[in-house]
Coordinates of C-alpha atoms (C1' of nucleotides) in Angstrom, one line a residue:
Chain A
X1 CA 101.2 71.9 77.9
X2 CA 101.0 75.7 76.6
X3 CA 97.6 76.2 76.9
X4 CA 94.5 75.2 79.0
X5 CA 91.2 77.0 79.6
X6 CA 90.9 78.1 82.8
X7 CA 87.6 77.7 84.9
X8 CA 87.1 81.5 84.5
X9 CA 87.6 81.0 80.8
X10 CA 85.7 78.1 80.3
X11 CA 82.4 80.2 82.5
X12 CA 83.1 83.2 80.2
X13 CA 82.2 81.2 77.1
X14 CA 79.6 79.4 78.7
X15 CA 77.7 82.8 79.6
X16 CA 78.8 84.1 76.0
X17 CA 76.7 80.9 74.4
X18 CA 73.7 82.3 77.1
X19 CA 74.2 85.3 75.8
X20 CA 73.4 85.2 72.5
X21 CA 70.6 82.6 73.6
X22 CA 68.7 85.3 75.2
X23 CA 69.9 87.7 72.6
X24 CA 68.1 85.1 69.7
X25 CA 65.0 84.9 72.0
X26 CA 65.0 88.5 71.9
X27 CA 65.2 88.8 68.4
X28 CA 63.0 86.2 67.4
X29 CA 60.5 87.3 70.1
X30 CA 60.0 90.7 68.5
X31 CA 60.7 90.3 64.4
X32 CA 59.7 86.3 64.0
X33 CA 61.8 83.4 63.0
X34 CA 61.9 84.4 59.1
X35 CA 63.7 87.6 59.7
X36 CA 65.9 86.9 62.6
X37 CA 69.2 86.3 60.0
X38 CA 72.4 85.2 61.9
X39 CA 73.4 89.2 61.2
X40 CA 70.8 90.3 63.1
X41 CA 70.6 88.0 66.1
X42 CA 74.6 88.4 66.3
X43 CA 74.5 92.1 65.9
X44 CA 71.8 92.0 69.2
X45 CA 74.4 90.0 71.2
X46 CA 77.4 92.4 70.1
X47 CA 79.3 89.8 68.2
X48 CA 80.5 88.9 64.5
X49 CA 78.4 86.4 62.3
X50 CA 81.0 84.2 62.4
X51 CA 81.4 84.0 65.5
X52 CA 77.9 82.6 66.2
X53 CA 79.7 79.5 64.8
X54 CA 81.7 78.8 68.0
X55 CA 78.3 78.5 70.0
X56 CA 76.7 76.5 67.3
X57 CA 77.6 74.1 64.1
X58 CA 74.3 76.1 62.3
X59 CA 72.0 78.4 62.1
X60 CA 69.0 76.3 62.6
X61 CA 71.0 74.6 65.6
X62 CA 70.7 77.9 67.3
X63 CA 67.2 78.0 66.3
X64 CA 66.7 74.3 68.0
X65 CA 67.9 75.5 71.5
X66 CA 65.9 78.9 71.4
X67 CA 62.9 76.9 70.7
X68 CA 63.4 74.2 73.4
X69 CA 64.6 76.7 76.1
X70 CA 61.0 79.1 76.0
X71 CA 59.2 76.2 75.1
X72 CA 60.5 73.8 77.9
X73 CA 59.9 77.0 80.4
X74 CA 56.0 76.6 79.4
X75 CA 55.9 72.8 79.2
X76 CA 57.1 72.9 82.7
X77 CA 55.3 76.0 84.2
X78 CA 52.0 74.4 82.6
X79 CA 53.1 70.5 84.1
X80 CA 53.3 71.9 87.7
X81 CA 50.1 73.5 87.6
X82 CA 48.8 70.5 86.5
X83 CA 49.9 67.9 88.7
X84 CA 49.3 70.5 91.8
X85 CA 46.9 69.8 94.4
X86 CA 43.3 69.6 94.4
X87 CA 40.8 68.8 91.9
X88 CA 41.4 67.5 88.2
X89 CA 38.7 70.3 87.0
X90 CA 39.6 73.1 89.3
X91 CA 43.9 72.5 88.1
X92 CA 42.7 72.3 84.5
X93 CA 41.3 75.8 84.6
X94 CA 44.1 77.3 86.2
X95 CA 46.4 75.6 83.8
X96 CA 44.6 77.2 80.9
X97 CA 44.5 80.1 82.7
X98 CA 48.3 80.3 83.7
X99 CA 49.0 79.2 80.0
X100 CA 47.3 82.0 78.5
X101 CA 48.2 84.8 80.6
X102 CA 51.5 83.7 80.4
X103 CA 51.5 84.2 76.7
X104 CA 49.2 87.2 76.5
X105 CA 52.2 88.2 79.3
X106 CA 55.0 87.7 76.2
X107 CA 52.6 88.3 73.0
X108 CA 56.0 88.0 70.5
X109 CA 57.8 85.1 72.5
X110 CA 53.9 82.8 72.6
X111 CA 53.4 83.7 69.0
X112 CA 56.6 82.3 67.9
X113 CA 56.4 79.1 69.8
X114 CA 53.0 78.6 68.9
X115 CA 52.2 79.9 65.6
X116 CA 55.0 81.8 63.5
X117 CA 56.2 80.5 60.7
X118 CA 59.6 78.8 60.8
X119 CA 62.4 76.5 59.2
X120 CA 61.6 72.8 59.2
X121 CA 63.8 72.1 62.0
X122 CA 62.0 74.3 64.5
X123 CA 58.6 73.0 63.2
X124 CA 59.6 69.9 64.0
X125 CA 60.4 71.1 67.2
X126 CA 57.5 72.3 67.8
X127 CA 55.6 69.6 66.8
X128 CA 57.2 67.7 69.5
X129 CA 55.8 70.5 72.1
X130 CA 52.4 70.2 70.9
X131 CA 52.4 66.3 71.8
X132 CA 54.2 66.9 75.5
X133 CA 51.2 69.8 75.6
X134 CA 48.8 67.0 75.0
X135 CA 50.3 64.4 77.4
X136 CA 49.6 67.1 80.0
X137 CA 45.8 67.8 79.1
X138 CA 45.5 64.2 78.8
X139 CA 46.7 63.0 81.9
X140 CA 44.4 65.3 84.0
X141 CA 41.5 65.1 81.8
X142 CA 42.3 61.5 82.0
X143 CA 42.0 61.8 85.5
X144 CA 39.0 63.6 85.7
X145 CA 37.6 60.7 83.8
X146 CA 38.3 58.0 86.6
X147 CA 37.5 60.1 89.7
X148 CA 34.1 60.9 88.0
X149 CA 34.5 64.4 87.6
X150 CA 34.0 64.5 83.7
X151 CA 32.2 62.6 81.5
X152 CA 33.7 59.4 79.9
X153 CA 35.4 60.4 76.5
X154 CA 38.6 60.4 74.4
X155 CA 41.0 61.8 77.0
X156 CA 43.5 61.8 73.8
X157 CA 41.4 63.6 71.6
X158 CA 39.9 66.1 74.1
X159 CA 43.5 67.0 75.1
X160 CA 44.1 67.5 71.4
X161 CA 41.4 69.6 71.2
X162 CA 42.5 71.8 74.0
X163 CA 45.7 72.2 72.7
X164 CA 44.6 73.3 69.3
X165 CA 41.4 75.4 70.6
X166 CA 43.6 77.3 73.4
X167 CA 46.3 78.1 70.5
X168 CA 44.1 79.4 68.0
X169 CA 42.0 81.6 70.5
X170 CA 45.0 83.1 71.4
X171 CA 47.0 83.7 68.2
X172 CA 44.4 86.6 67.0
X173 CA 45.0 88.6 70.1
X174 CA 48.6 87.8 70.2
X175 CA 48.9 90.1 67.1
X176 CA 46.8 93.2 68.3
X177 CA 48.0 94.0 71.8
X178 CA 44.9 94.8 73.5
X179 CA 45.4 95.0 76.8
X180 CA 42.2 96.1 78.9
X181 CA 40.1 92.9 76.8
X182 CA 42.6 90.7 78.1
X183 CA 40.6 89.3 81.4
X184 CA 37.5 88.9 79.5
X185 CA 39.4 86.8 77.3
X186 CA 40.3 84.5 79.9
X187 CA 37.5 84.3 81.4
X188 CA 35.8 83.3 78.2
X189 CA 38.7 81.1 76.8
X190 CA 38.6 79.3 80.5
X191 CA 34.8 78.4 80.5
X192 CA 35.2 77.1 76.5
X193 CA 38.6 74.7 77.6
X194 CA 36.1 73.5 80.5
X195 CA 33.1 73.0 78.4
X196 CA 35.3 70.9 75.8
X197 CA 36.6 68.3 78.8
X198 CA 32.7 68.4 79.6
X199 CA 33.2 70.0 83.4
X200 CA 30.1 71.2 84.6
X201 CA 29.3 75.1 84.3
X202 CA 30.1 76.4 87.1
Chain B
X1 CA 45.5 94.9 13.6
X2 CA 47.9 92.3 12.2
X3 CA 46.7 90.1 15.4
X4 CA 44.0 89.5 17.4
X5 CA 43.9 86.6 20.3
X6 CA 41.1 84.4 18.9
X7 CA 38.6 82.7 21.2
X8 CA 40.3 79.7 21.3
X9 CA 43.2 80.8 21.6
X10 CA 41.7 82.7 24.7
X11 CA 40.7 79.3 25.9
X12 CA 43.7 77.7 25.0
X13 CA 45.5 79.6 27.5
X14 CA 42.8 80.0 30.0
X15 CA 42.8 76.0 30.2
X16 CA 46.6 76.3 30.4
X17 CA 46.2 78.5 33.4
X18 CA 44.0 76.1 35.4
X19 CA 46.1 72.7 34.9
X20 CA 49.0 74.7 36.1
X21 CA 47.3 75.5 39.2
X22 CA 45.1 72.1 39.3
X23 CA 49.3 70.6 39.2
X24 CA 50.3 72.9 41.2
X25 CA 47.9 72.0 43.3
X26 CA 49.1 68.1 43.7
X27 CA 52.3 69.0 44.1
X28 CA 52.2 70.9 47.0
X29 CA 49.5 68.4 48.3
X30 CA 52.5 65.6 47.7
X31 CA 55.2 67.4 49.1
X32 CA 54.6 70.2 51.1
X33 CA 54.8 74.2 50.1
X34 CA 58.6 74.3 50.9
X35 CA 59.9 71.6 48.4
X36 CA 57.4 72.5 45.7
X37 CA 59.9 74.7 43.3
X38 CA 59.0 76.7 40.5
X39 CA 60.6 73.8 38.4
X40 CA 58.9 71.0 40.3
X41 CA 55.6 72.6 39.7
X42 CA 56.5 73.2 35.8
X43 CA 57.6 69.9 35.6
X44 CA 54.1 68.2 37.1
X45 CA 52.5 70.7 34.9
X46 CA 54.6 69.4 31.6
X47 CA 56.0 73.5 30.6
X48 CA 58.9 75.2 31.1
X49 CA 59.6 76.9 34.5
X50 CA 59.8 80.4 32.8
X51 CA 56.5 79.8 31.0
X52 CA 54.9 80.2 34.5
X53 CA 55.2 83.9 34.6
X54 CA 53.4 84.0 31.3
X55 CA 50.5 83.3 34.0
X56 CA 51.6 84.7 37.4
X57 CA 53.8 87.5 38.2
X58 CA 55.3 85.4 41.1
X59 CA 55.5 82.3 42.7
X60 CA 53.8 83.4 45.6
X61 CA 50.8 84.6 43.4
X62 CA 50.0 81.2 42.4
X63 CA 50.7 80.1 45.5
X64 CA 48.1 82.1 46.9
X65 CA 45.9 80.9 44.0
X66 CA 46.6 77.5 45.3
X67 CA 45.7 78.2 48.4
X68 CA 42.5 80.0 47.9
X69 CA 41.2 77.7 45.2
X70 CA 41.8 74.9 47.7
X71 CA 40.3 76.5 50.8
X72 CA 37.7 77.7 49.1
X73 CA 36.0 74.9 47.9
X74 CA 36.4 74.1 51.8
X75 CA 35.0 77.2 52.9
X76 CA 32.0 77.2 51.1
X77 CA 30.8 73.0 51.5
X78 CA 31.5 73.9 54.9
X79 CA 28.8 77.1 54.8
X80 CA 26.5 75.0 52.9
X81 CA 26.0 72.7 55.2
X82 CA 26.3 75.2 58.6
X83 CA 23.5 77.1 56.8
X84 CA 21.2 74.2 55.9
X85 CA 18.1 72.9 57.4
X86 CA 17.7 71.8 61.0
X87 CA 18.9 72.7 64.3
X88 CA 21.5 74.3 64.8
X89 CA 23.2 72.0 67.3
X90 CA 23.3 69.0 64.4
X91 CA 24.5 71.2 61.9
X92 CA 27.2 71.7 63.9
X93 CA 27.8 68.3 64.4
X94 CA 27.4 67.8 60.9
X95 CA 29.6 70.6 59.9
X96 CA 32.4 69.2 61.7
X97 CA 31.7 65.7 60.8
X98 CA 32.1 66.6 57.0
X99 CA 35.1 69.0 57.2
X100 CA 37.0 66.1 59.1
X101 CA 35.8 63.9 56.7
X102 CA 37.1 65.5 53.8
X103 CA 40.3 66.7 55.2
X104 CA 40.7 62.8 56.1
X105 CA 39.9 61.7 52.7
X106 CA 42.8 64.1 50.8
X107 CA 45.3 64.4 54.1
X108 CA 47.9 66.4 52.0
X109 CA 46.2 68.9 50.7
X110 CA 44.7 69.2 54.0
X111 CA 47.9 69.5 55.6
X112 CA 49.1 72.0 53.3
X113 CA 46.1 74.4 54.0
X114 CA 46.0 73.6 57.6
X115 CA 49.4 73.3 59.1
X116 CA 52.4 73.0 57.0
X117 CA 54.9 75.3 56.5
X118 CA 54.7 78.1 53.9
X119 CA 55.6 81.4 53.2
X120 CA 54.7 84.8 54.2
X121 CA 52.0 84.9 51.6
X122 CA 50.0 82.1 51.9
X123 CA 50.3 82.6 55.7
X124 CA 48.7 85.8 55.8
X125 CA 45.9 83.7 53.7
X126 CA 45.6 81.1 55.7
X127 CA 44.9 83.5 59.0
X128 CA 42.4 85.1 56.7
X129 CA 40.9 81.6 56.2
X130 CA 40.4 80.4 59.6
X131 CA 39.0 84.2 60.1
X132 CA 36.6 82.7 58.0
X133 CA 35.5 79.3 59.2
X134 CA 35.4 81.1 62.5
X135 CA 32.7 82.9 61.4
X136 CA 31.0 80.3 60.2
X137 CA 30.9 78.5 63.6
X138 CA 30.4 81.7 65.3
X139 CA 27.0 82.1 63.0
X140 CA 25.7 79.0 64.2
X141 CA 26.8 79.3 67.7
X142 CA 24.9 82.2 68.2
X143 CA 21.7 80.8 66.7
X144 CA 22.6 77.8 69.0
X145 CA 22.7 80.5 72.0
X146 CA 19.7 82.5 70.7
X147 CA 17.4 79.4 70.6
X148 CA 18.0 78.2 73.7
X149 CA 19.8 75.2 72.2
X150 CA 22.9 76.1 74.0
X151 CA 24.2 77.5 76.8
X152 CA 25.0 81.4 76.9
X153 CA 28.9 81.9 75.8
X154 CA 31.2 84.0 73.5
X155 CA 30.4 82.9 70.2
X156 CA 33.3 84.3 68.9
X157 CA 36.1 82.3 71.2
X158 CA 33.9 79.6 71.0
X159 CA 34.1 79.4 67.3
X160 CA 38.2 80.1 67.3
X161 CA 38.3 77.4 69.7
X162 CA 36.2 74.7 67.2
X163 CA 38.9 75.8 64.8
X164 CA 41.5 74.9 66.5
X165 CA 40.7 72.2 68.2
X166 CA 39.4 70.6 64.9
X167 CA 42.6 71.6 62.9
X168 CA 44.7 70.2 65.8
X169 CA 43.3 67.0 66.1
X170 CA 43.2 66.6 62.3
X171 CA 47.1 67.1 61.9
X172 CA 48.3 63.8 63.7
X173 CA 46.2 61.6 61.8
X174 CA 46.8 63.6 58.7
X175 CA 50.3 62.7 58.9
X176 CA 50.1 58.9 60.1
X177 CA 47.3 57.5 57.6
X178 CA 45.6 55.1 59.6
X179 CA 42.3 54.1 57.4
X180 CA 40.3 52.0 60.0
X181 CA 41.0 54.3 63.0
X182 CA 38.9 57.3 60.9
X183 CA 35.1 56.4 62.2
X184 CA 36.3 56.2 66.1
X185 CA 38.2 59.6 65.6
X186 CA 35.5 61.3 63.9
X187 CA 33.0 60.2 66.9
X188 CA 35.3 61.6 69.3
X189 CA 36.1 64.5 67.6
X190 CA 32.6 65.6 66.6
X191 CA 31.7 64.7 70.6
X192 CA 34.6 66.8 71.4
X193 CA 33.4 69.7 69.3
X194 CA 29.9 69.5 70.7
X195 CA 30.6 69.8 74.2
X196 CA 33.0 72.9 73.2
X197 CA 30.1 74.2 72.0
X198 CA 27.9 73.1 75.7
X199 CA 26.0 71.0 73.4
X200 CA 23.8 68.4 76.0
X201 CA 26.0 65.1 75.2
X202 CA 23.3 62.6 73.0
Chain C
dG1 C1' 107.7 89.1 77.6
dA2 C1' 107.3 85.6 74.2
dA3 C1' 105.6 81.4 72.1
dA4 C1' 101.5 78.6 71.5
dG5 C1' 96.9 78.1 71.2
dA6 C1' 92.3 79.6 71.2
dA7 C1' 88.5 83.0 70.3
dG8 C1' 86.7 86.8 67.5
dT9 C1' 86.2 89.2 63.1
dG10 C1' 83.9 90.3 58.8
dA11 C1' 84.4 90.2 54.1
dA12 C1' 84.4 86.6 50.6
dC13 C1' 82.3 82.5 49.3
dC14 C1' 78.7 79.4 48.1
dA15 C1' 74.1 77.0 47.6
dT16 C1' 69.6 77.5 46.6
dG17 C1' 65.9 78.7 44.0
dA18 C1' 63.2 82.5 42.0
dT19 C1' 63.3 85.4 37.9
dT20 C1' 64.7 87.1 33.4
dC21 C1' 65.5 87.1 28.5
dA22 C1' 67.2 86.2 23.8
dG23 C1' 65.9 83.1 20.6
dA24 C1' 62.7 79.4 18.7
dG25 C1' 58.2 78.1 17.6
dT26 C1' 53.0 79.5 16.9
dT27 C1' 49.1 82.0 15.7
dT28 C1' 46.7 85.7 13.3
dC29 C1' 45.5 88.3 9.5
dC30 C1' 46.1 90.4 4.9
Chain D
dG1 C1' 53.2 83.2 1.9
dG2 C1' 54.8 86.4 5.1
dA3 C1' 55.0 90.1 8.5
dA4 C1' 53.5 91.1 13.1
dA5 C1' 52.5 89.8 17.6
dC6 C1' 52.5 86.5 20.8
dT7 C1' 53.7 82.1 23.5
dC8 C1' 57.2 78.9 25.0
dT9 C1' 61.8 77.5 26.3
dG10 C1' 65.6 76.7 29.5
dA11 C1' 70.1 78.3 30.4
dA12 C1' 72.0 82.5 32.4
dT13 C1' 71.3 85.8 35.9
dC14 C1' 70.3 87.6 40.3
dA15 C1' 69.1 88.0 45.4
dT16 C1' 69.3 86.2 49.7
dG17 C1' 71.4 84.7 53.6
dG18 C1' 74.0 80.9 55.7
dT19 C1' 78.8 79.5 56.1
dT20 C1' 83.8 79.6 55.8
dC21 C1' 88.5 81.2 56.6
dA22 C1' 92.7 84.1 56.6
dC23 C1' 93.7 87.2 59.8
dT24 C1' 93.7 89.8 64.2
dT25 C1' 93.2 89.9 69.1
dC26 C1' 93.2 87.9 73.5
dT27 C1' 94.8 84.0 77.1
dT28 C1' 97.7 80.8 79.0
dT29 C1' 101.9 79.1 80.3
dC30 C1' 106.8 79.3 81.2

DNA sequence: GAAAGAAGTGAACCATGATTCAGAGTTTCC
DNA sequence: GGAAACTCTGAATCATGGTTCACTTCTTTC
């Protein structure tokens, strides 16, 4: 028995690996998945290459947990909005709204999760986002159907729809920072996710 | 002047040009941008993998040829029938109708220029692309909006939403072929689109 | 403090796939 | 027919960037 980690040891890794977690974010946040090498993101956390390799069996594995960590924040941030109080309509606008400032908020992070292109791992990845984004939609749209709030329809498709629409709207402005337009763009992209679902103008 | 290129020979290689980017074409439609090598491509196309460069500097340049023959042809059925006869509010339904219709009816190809993975190159086109289909549903929005036929909005979100709603809801499907489920998705997409648009649902 | 074991380093290694190029085969023109 | 100019071939070359590993440095335990 010559050697065991000790707690303190075993916390240091663990905020090492968290480290160059948040470190990869960074990285991929502001220069996009193609050009954050394993140089680069290690060189942000003030380690070796190699030594990326005791956090994570690959590069792309590294890539995984980036991707699931932001993306999971915005599944869940979006989920509580959704299943909040009140009505189906009113929580549908505010979780378009809270979706889209947040990523107007982060312009690099959103369009990396969203739109950048990326190994075949993290597209898979993402993929798998875009159908927990969906279940979201659907479920309130879904309710908005029973309670008689919006129009019968495909609550599948419409939350689809949203999904895609909300995504593409806000890819363009993702790449020209344009601060002062940002409200407008809200308010616009808000009525358009509300007219899709078939709400009522308000 | 000990040689001349004669007309047919002219031809000769002009044809020779267009199968390689007609094979090209399948191939990436079959397997995706990412797995179709310089060799696979040759290969489909029955030459040698260096007799490529004897018609594109790079593989990226006919890649981008690939991409803009393909979207193209897309582009414009999709303008001919935006700017046809009628009101404007069927022509939109129309419009996305037959560009669901056709992606349906050739799902990898439609994939490829909608969704999948690629490089740099053909990414920047493929912004440039849905730039353009955007316009194209922004044109008719705003007739839609001038004539009274619809509500007062932002034809411009409006039209980047269309795009990606459409493109979103096409990429599921696109990857599961499902033949009989095609009519009941196209209802609900095309309803979908319309009330995006504040179209009065038929 | 010394041995044992683990973490960290970074230059060398390796896999992939685009690109090149020397030679073989074609076409043109006198 | 034959020289000149061009096309075609495909194995060799090259570039990129992830991964490995012999070695160094740090931790633990006695």
């Amino acid at each position: 028995m010559a050697y065991r980690k000790t707690p303190a040891e075993i916390s240091r890794l663990e905020a090492a690996r968290e480290r160059l977690i948040s470190c990869a974010t960074s990285v991929v946040a502001e220069v996009g998945w193609s050009q954050a090498s394993v140089t680069a993101v290690a060189d942000s956390a003030g380690i070796a290459a190699g030594s990326v390799y005791q956090h994570f069996p690959s590069k792309a594995a590294l890539a995984v947990e980036v991707f699931r960590r932001a993306a999971g924040r915005e599944v869940e941030v979006l989920g509580e909005v959704l299943h909040g109080p009140g009505d189906p309509v009113e929580r549908l606008r505010r979780g378009v709204e809270v979706f889209a400032r947040r990523a107007l908020e982060n312009r690099g992070l959103a369009y990396a999760l969203l739109a950048a292109p990326a190994e075949a791992a993290v597209g898979a990845e993402r993929l798998d986002f875009r159908r927990r984004y969906r279940a979201l939609w659907a479920e309130v749209v879904r309710e908005g159907t029973t309670t008689g709030r919006l129009p019968p329809q495909n609550a599948e498709i419409t939350a689809a729809a949203l999904t895609g629409a909300i995504g593409e709207v806000l890819v363009d402005p993702l790449g020209t920072p344009d601060e002062n337009a940002a409200e407008e763009l809200l308010a616009d992209l808000t009525a358009a996710a509300l007219r899709c679902a078939g709400a009522p103008t308000a």
